Amino acid sequence: MANRSNKIPYPLTAQRLLSALLTFAVMATEFTIAISPVLPRWFRTRVLYPCGAALHFGIILFMGVSSFSMVMFAALTLLVLPVDTDLRALRRVLPRRGDAHPVTTQPNIPTQEKAISRVP
């Protein structure tokens, strides 16, 4: 009996141009994530964060490596946040178990990003 697995069409990888574009898009996104500490905050939050999240969500969908993608998504979230963000302030905003209504206070987030050398 002939091996029929090589005759199954793969719609994403069968298209050479689409496959090349996806490959270079992944490499460009990963390179941008690598240099993101020197990029402006607006670019990290509005462009890089959604692209990086979509990349790691695609890894979950196409490769099934969910634990890796969740860790990378958490690392991307920490990378995108400003250096002086108080993560403990987020606990006051997030609802706790058993709360009927979530707390509506906002954490004290500075409006301008500070330089790394100014952080104590």
Short mmCIF file of N, CA, C and O in Angstrom, two decimals:
data_model
loop_
_atom_site.label_atom_id
_atom_site.label_comp_id
_atom_site.label_asym_id
_atom_site.label_seq_id
_atom_site.Cartn_x
_atom_site.Cartn_y
_atom_site.Cartn_z
N MET A 1 0.84 -1.17 0.00
CA MET A 1 0.00 0.00 0.00
C MET A 1 0.89 1.25 0.00
O MET A 1 1.85 1.33 0.75
N ALA A 2 0.57 2.19 -0.82
CA ALA A 2 1.37 3.41 -0.97
C ALA A 2 1.14 4.34 0.22
O ALA A 2 0.05 4.37 0.80
N ASN A 3 2.15 5.09 0.55
CA ASN A 3 2.05 6.06 1.63
C ASN A 3 1.26 7.27 1.13
O ASN A 3 1.71 7.97 0.24
N ARG A 4 0.10 7.49 1.69
CA ARG A 4 -0.76 8.57 1.22
C ARG A 4 -0.55 9.86 2.00
O ARG A 4 -1.17 10.87 1.70
N SER A 5 0.31 9.86 3.00
CA SER A 5 0.48 11.06 3.81
C SER A 5 1.13 12.20 3.03
O SER A 5 0.93 13.36 3.35
N ASN A 6 1.94 11.87 2.00
CA ASN A 6 2.58 12.94 1.24
C ASN A 6 1.64 13.55 0.21
O ASN A 6 1.99 14.53 -0.43
N LYS A 7 0.44 13.03 0.04
CA LYS A 7 -0.51 13.57 -0.93
C LYS A 7 -1.53 14.50 -0.28
O LYS A 7 -2.36 15.07 -0.97
N ILE A 8 -1.48 14.64 1.03
CA ILE A 8 -2.42 15.52 1.72
C ILE A 8 -2.00 16.96 1.45
O ILE A 8 -0.86 17.35 1.71
N PRO A 9 -2.89 17.79 0.93
CA PRO A 9 -2.51 19.19 0.66
C PRO A 9 -2.46 20.01 1.96
O PRO A 9 -3.29 19.88 2.83
N TYR A 10 -1.46 20.81 2.06
CA TYR A 10 -1.31 21.72 3.19
C TYR A 10 -1.51 23.13 2.65
O TYR A 10 -0.63 23.67 2.01
N PRO A 11 -2.68 23.72 2.88
CA PRO A 11 -2.99 24.99 2.24
C PRO A 11 -2.04 26.14 2.60
O PRO A 11 -1.78 27.00 1.78
N LEU A 12 -1.51 26.14 3.80
CA LEU A 12 -0.61 27.25 4.16
C LEU A 12 0.80 27.03 3.65
O LEU A 12 1.46 27.95 3.19
N THR A 13 1.28 25.81 3.73
CA THR A 13 2.66 25.57 3.34
C THR A 13 2.81 25.23 1.87
O THR A 13 3.92 25.25 1.35
N ALA A 14 1.72 24.93 1.20
CA ALA A 14 1.81 24.62 -0.23
C ALA A 14 2.03 25.88 -1.06
O ALA A 14 2.60 25.82 -2.14
N GLN A 15 1.60 27.01 -0.56
CA GLN A 15 1.79 28.28 -1.25
C GLN A 15 3.19 28.80 -0.92
O GLN A 15 3.45 29.18 0.22
N ARG A 16 4.06 28.82 -1.88
CA ARG A 16 5.44 29.22 -1.62
C ARG A 16 5.56 30.66 -1.16
O ARG A 16 6.30 30.97 -0.23
N LEU A 17 4.83 31.55 -1.80
CA LEU A 17 4.91 32.96 -1.43
C LEU A 17 4.36 33.19 -0.02
O LEU A 17 4.97 33.88 0.79
N LEU A 18 3.23 32.58 0.29
CA LEU A 18 2.64 32.73 1.62
C LEU A 18 3.56 32.14 2.68
O LEU A 18 3.75 32.72 3.75
N SER A 19 4.15 31.01 2.39
CA SER A 19 5.07 30.37 3.34
C SER A 19 6.30 31.25 3.58
O SER A 19 6.75 31.40 4.72
N ALA A 20 6.83 31.84 2.53
CA ALA A 20 7.99 32.73 2.68
C ALA A 20 7.62 33.99 3.45
O ALA A 20 8.38 34.43 4.32
N LEU A 21 6.45 34.56 3.18
CA LEU A 21 6.02 35.76 3.90
C LEU A 21 5.82 35.47 5.38
O LEU A 21 6.22 36.27 6.23
N LEU A 22 5.20 34.34 5.70
CA LEU A 22 5.00 33.98 7.11
C LEU A 22 6.33 33.74 7.81
O LEU A 22 6.51 34.12 8.97
N THR A 23 7.27 33.12 7.12
CA THR A 23 8.58 32.85 7.70
C THR A 23 9.30 34.15 8.03
O THR A 23 9.82 34.32 9.14
N PHE A 24 9.32 35.08 7.08
CA PHE A 24 10.01 36.34 7.34
C PHE A 24 9.25 37.23 8.31
O PHE A 24 9.86 38.02 9.03
N ALA A 25 7.93 37.11 8.38
CA ALA A 25 7.16 37.86 9.37
C ALA A 25 7.49 37.39 10.78
O ALA A 25 7.62 38.20 11.71
N VAL A 26 7.64 36.10 10.96
CA VAL A 26 8.03 35.56 12.27
C VAL A 26 9.43 36.04 12.65
O VAL A 26 9.67 36.47 13.79
N MET A 27 10.36 35.99 11.70
CA MET A 27 11.73 36.44 12.00
C MET A 27 11.77 37.94 12.31
O MET A 27 12.48 38.37 13.22
N ALA A 28 10.99 38.72 11.57
CA ALA A 28 10.95 40.17 11.83
C ALA A 28 10.34 40.47 13.19
O ALA A 28 10.81 41.34 13.93
N THR A 29 9.28 39.73 13.54
CA THR A 29 8.65 39.94 14.85
C THR A 29 9.61 39.57 15.97
O THR A 29 9.73 40.30 16.96
N GLU A 30 10.29 38.44 15.86
CA GLU A 30 11.24 38.03 16.90
C GLU A 30 12.41 39.00 17.00
O GLU A 30 12.88 39.31 18.10
N PHE A 31 12.90 39.51 15.87
CA PHE A 31 13.97 40.50 15.91
C PHE A 31 13.50 41.78 16.58
O PHE A 31 14.22 42.39 17.38
N THR A 32 12.28 42.20 16.28
CA THR A 32 11.73 43.41 16.89
C THR A 32 11.53 43.23 18.39
O THR A 32 11.75 44.16 19.16
N ILE A 33 11.12 42.03 18.80
CA ILE A 33 11.00 41.76 20.23
C ILE A 33 12.38 41.85 20.89
O ILE A 33 12.50 42.37 22.01
N ALA A 34 13.41 41.39 20.20
CA ALA A 34 14.76 41.42 20.77
C ALA A 34 15.26 42.85 20.98
O ALA A 34 15.94 43.13 21.97
N ILE A 35 14.92 43.76 20.08
CA ILE A 35 15.40 45.14 20.21
C ILE A 35 14.36 46.05 20.86
O ILE A 35 14.55 47.26 20.91
N SER A 36 13.29 45.50 21.36
CA SER A 36 12.20 46.32 21.89
C SER A 36 12.57 47.21 23.07
O SER A 36 11.93 48.25 23.24
N PRO A 37 13.53 46.89 23.91
CA PRO A 37 13.85 47.83 24.99
C PRO A 37 14.31 49.20 24.50
O PRO A 37 14.19 50.18 25.23
N VAL A 38 14.80 49.30 23.28
CA VAL A 38 15.25 50.60 22.77
C VAL A 38 14.19 51.26 21.89
O VAL A 38 14.42 52.36 21.38
N LEU A 39 13.05 50.63 21.71
CA LEU A 39 11.98 51.18 20.88
C LEU A 39 11.05 52.04 21.72
O LEU A 39 10.96 51.86 22.93
N PRO A 40 10.33 52.98 21.10
CA PRO A 40 9.39 53.81 21.85
C PRO A 40 8.26 52.98 22.46
O PRO A 40 7.88 51.94 21.94
N ARG A 41 7.74 53.49 23.56
CA ARG A 41 6.69 52.77 24.29
C ARG A 41 5.44 52.58 23.44
O ARG A 41 4.81 51.53 23.48
N TRP A 42 5.04 53.59 22.67
CA TRP A 42 3.82 53.47 21.86
C TRP A 42 3.96 52.34 20.86
O TRP A 42 2.99 51.63 20.58
N PHE A 43 5.15 52.13 20.30
CA PHE A 43 5.35 51.05 19.34
C PHE A 43 5.27 49.70 20.03
O PHE A 43 4.70 48.75 19.50
N ARG A 44 5.85 49.61 21.23
CA ARG A 44 5.81 48.34 21.96
C ARG A 44 4.39 47.95 22.34
O ARG A 44 4.03 46.79 22.27
N THR A 45 3.58 48.92 22.76
CA THR A 45 2.23 48.60 23.23
C THR A 45 1.22 48.47 22.11
O THR A 45 0.32 47.63 22.19
N ARG A 46 1.34 49.27 21.06
CA ARG A 46 0.31 49.26 20.01
C ARG A 46 0.64 48.37 18.82
O ARG A 46 -0.27 47.96 18.10
N VAL A 47 1.91 48.09 18.58
CA VAL A 47 2.29 47.30 17.41
C VAL A 47 2.92 45.97 17.83
O VAL A 47 2.47 44.90 17.42
N LEU A 48 3.95 46.05 18.65
CA LEU A 48 4.71 44.85 18.98
C LEU A 48 3.92 43.87 19.84
O LEU A 48 3.97 42.66 19.62
N TYR A 49 3.20 44.36 20.82
CA TYR A 49 2.44 43.47 21.72
C TYR A 49 1.39 42.66 20.97
O TYR A 49 1.34 41.44 21.13
N PRO A 50 0.55 43.28 20.11
CA PRO A 50 -0.41 42.46 19.36
C PRO A 50 0.27 41.49 18.38
O PRO A 50 -0.18 40.35 18.24
N CYS A 51 1.34 41.91 17.73
CA CYS A 51 2.04 41.01 16.80
C CYS A 51 2.68 39.84 17.54
O CYS A 51 2.60 38.70 17.09
N GLY A 52 3.31 40.12 18.66
CA GLY A 52 3.92 39.05 19.44
C GLY A 52 2.89 38.11 20.02
O GLY A 52 3.10 36.89 20.07
N ALA A 53 1.76 38.66 20.48
CA ALA A 53 0.69 37.81 21.00
C ALA A 53 0.10 36.93 19.90
O ALA A 53 -0.17 35.74 20.12
N ALA A 54 -0.08 37.49 18.72
CA ALA A 54 -0.60 36.70 17.59
C ALA A 54 0.39 35.61 17.20
O ALA A 54 -0.01 34.48 16.88
N LEU A 55 1.67 35.92 17.23
CA LEU A 55 2.70 34.93 16.91
C LEU A 55 2.64 33.75 17.87
O LEU A 55 2.61 32.59 17.46
N HIS A 56 2.57 34.04 19.17
CA HIS A 56 2.56 32.95 20.14
C HIS A 56 1.21 32.24 20.20
O HIS A 56 1.15 31.05 20.52
N PHE A 57 0.14 32.93 19.86
CA PHE A 57 -1.15 32.26 19.74
C PHE A 57 -1.13 31.31 18.53
O PHE A 57 -1.68 30.21 18.58
N GLY A 58 -0.46 31.73 17.45
CA GLY A 58 -0.31 30.85 16.29
C GLY A 58 0.52 29.62 16.61
O GLY A 58 0.26 28.53 16.08
N ILE A 59 1.50 29.77 17.50
CA ILE A 59 2.27 28.61 17.92
C ILE A 59 1.38 27.62 18.66
O ILE A 59 1.49 26.41 18.47
N ILE A 60 0.47 28.13 19.47
CA ILE A 60 -0.48 27.24 20.15
C ILE A 60 -1.35 26.52 19.13
O ILE A 60 -1.55 25.31 19.21
N LEU A 61 -1.87 27.26 18.15
CA LEU A 61 -2.78 26.66 17.18
C LEU A 61 -2.10 25.66 16.25
O LEU A 61 -2.61 24.57 16.02
N PHE A 62 -0.97 26.04 15.69
CA PHE A 62 -0.36 25.23 14.65
C PHE A 62 0.61 24.17 15.17
O PHE A 62 0.81 23.15 14.53
N MET A 63 1.23 24.43 16.32
CA MET A 63 2.21 23.48 16.83
C MET A 63 1.73 22.75 18.08
O MET A 63 2.29 21.72 18.43
N GLY A 64 0.78 23.32 18.78
CA GLY A 64 0.24 22.68 19.98
C GLY A 64 1.15 22.76 21.19
O GLY A 64 1.01 21.98 22.12
N VAL A 65 2.07 23.72 21.20
CA VAL A 65 2.98 23.87 22.33
C VAL A 65 2.43 24.98 23.22
O VAL A 65 2.89 26.11 23.19
N SER A 66 1.42 24.64 24.00
CA SER A 66 0.71 25.67 24.76
C SER A 66 1.52 26.20 25.93
O SER A 66 1.48 27.39 26.23
N SER A 67 2.27 25.35 26.63
CA SER A 67 3.01 25.83 27.80
C SER A 67 4.10 26.82 27.39
O SER A 67 4.28 27.86 28.04
N PHE A 68 4.80 26.56 26.30
CA PHE A 68 5.82 27.48 25.80
C PHE A 68 5.19 28.82 25.43
O PHE A 68 5.69 29.88 25.80
N SER A 69 4.07 28.76 24.73
CA SER A 69 3.44 30.00 24.28
C SER A 69 2.91 30.83 25.44
O SER A 69 2.98 32.06 25.41
N MET A 70 2.39 30.18 26.45
CA MET A 70 1.90 30.93 27.62
C MET A 70 3.05 31.61 28.37
O MET A 70 2.91 32.75 28.80
N VAL A 71 4.17 30.93 28.49
CA VAL A 71 5.33 31.52 29.15
C VAL A 71 5.86 32.69 28.32
O VAL A 71 6.19 33.75 28.85
N MET A 72 5.94 32.52 27.01
CA MET A 72 6.42 33.59 26.15
C MET A 72 5.45 34.78 26.13
O MET A 72 5.87 35.93 26.05
N PHE A 73 4.15 34.51 26.21
CA PHE A 73 3.17 35.59 26.27
C PHE A 73 3.33 36.37 27.58
O PHE A 73 3.27 37.60 27.58
N ALA A 74 3.57 35.67 28.68
CA ALA A 74 3.81 36.35 29.95
C ALA A 74 5.10 37.16 29.90
O ALA A 74 5.15 38.30 30.39
N ALA A 75 6.15 36.60 29.31
CA ALA A 75 7.41 37.33 29.18
C ALA A 75 7.25 38.55 28.28
O ALA A 75 7.81 39.61 28.55
N LEU A 76 6.46 38.42 27.23
CA LEU A 76 6.19 39.55 26.34
C LEU A 76 5.43 40.64 27.07
O LEU A 76 5.71 41.83 26.90
N THR A 77 4.50 40.25 27.92
CA THR A 77 3.75 41.23 28.71
C THR A 77 4.68 41.99 29.64
O THR A 77 4.59 43.22 29.76
N LEU A 78 5.59 41.29 30.31
CA LEU A 78 6.54 41.97 31.18
C LEU A 78 7.51 42.85 30.40
O LEU A 78 7.94 43.89 30.87
N LEU A 79 7.86 42.44 29.19
CA LEU A 79 8.77 43.22 28.37
C LEU A 79 8.12 44.52 27.89
O LEU A 79 8.77 45.56 27.83
N VAL A 80 6.85 44.48 27.60
CA VAL A 80 6.15 45.65 27.06
C VAL A 80 5.84 46.67 28.15
O VAL A 80 5.79 47.87 27.90
N LEU A 81 5.64 46.21 29.39
CA LEU A 81 5.34 47.13 30.48
C LEU A 81 6.50 48.08 30.71
O LEU A 81 7.66 47.71 30.53
N PRO A 82 6.23 49.32 31.14
CA PRO A 82 7.32 50.24 31.47
C PRO A 82 8.17 49.68 32.61
O PRO A 82 7.70 48.89 33.43
N VAL A 83 9.41 50.12 32.67
CA VAL A 83 10.36 49.59 33.63
C VAL A 83 9.90 49.86 35.06
O VAL A 83 10.06 49.01 35.94
N ASP A 84 9.31 51.02 35.32
CA ASP A 84 8.96 51.38 36.69
C ASP A 84 7.51 51.03 37.06
O ASP A 84 6.97 51.57 38.00
N THR A 85 6.86 50.12 36.36
CA THR A 85 5.50 49.73 36.67
C THR A 85 5.47 48.89 37.94
O THR A 85 6.23 47.94 38.08
N ASP A 86 4.59 49.26 38.86
CA ASP A 86 4.41 48.50 40.09
C ASP A 86 3.40 47.40 39.84
O ASP A 86 2.20 47.66 39.71
N LEU A 87 3.86 46.17 39.70
CA LEU A 87 2.97 45.06 39.40
C LEU A 87 2.04 44.73 40.57
O LEU A 87 0.98 44.16 40.38
N ARG A 88 2.43 45.11 41.78
CA ARG A 88 1.56 44.86 42.93
C ARG A 88 0.30 45.70 42.86
O ARG A 88 -0.73 45.34 43.42
N ALA A 89 0.37 46.85 42.16
CA ALA A 89 -0.82 47.71 42.03
C ALA A 89 -1.88 47.03 41.17
O ALA A 89 -3.07 47.33 41.31
N LEU A 90 -1.48 46.13 40.29
CA LEU A 90 -2.46 45.42 39.46
C LEU A 90 -3.34 44.49 40.28
O LEU A 90 -4.46 44.20 39.91
N ARG A 91 -2.85 44.04 41.43
CA ARG A 91 -3.65 43.16 42.28
C ARG A 91 -4.88 43.87 42.83
O ARG A 91 -5.90 43.25 43.10
N ARG A 92 -4.77 45.18 43.02
CA ARG A 92 -5.92 45.94 43.53
C ARG A 92 -7.01 46.09 42.47
O ARG A 92 -8.16 46.28 42.78
N VAL A 93 -6.64 46.00 41.21
CA VAL A 93 -7.58 46.19 40.11
C VAL A 93 -8.28 44.89 39.75
O VAL A 93 -9.47 44.87 39.44
N LEU A 94 -7.55 43.80 39.77
CA LEU A 94 -8.11 42.52 39.36
C LEU A 94 -9.12 42.01 40.38
O LEU A 94 -8.91 42.14 41.59
N PRO A 95 -10.23 41.44 39.92
CA PRO A 95 -11.24 40.94 40.87
C PRO A 95 -10.73 39.69 41.59
O PRO A 95 -9.96 38.91 41.05
N ARG A 96 -11.16 39.56 42.84
CA ARG A 96 -10.80 38.37 43.62
C ARG A 96 -11.92 37.35 43.52
O ARG A 96 -13.04 37.67 43.15
N ARG A 97 -11.61 36.15 43.89
CA ARG A 97 -12.64 35.11 43.91
C ARG A 97 -13.71 35.47 44.93
O ARG A 97 -13.41 35.87 46.04
N GLY A 98 -14.94 35.30 44.51
CA GLY A 98 -16.05 35.56 45.42
C GLY A 98 -16.54 36.98 45.40
O GLY A 98 -17.56 37.28 46.00
N ASP A 99 -15.81 37.90 44.77
CA ASP A 99 -16.28 39.28 44.69
C ASP A 99 -17.41 39.36 43.68
O ASP A 99 -17.32 38.85 42.58
N ALA A 100 -18.49 40.03 44.07
CA ALA A 100 -19.61 40.19 43.15
C ALA A 100 -19.29 41.23 42.08
O ALA A 100 -19.66 41.07 40.92
N HIS A 101 -18.62 42.28 42.46
CA HIS A 101 -18.28 43.35 41.53
C HIS A 101 -16.78 43.60 41.59
O HIS A 101 -16.22 43.71 42.68
N PRO A 102 -16.13 43.71 40.44
CA PRO A 102 -14.69 44.00 40.47
C PRO A 102 -14.42 45.41 40.98
O PRO A 102 -15.25 46.31 40.84
N VAL A 103 -13.26 45.59 41.58
CA VAL A 103 -12.85 46.91 42.06
C VAL A 103 -12.59 47.80 40.85
O VAL A 103 -11.97 47.39 39.89
N THR A 104 -13.06 49.04 40.91
CA THR A 104 -12.97 49.92 39.74
C THR A 104 -11.85 50.93 39.84
O THR A 104 -11.73 51.78 38.98
N THR A 105 -11.02 50.89 40.87
CA THR A 105 -9.92 51.86 40.96
C THR A 105 -8.82 51.48 39.99
O THR A 105 -8.58 50.31 39.73
N GLN A 106 -8.16 52.47 39.46
CA GLN A 106 -7.08 52.27 38.51
C GLN A 106 -5.75 52.40 39.23
O GLN A 106 -5.60 53.21 40.13
N PRO A 107 -4.75 51.60 38.84
CA PRO A 107 -3.43 51.76 39.47
C PRO A 107 -2.78 53.07 39.04
O PRO A 107 -3.13 53.64 38.01
N ASN A 108 -1.86 53.53 39.84
CA ASN A 108 -1.15 54.77 39.54
C ASN A 108 -0.08 54.47 38.50
O ASN A 108 1.02 54.07 38.83
N ILE A 109 -0.42 54.67 37.24
CA ILE A 109 0.51 54.41 36.14
C ILE A 109 1.01 55.75 35.62
O ILE A 109 0.21 56.61 35.28
N PRO A 110 2.33 55.94 35.58
CA PRO A 110 2.84 57.23 35.09
C PRO A 110 2.51 57.42 33.61
O PRO A 110 2.44 56.47 32.85
N THR A 111 2.30 58.69 33.24
CA THR A 111 1.93 58.98 31.86
C THR A 111 3.14 59.03 30.94
O THR A 111 3.01 58.85 29.75
N GLN A 112 4.31 59.28 31.48
CA GLN A 112 5.51 59.34 30.66
C GLN A 112 6.45 58.22 31.08
O GLN A 112 6.55 57.89 32.25
N GLU A 113 7.11 57.67 30.10
CA GLU A 113 8.07 56.61 30.39
C GLU A 113 9.37 57.23 30.87
O GLU A 113 9.87 58.18 30.28
N LYS A 114 9.90 56.67 31.92
CA LYS A 114 11.16 57.18 32.45
C LYS A 114 12.32 56.42 31.84
O LYS A 114 12.18 55.26 31.44
N ALA A 115 13.44 57.05 31.77
CA ALA A 115 14.63 56.40 31.25
C ALA A 115 15.11 55.35 32.24
O ALA A 115 14.84 55.43 33.44
N ILE A 116 15.81 54.36 31.76
CA ILE A 116 16.26 53.27 32.62
C ILE A 116 17.22 53.78 33.68
O ILE A 116 17.22 53.32 34.81
N SER A 117 18.02 54.80 33.36
CA SER A 117 19.00 55.30 34.32
C SER A 117 18.35 56.03 35.48
O SER A 117 18.94 56.16 36.54
N ARG A 118 17.11 56.50 35.35
CA ARG A 118 16.43 57.22 36.41
C ARG A 118 15.76 56.30 37.43
O ARG A 118 15.39 56.73 38.50
N VAL A 119 15.58 55.06 37.09
CA VAL A 119 14.88 54.14 37.99
C VAL A 119 15.80 53.82 39.16
O VAL A 119 16.96 53.47 38.97
N PRO A 120 15.31 53.94 40.41
CA PRO A 120 16.17 53.69 41.58
C PRO A 120 16.52 52.23 41.70
O PRO A 120 15.88 51.35 41.32
#
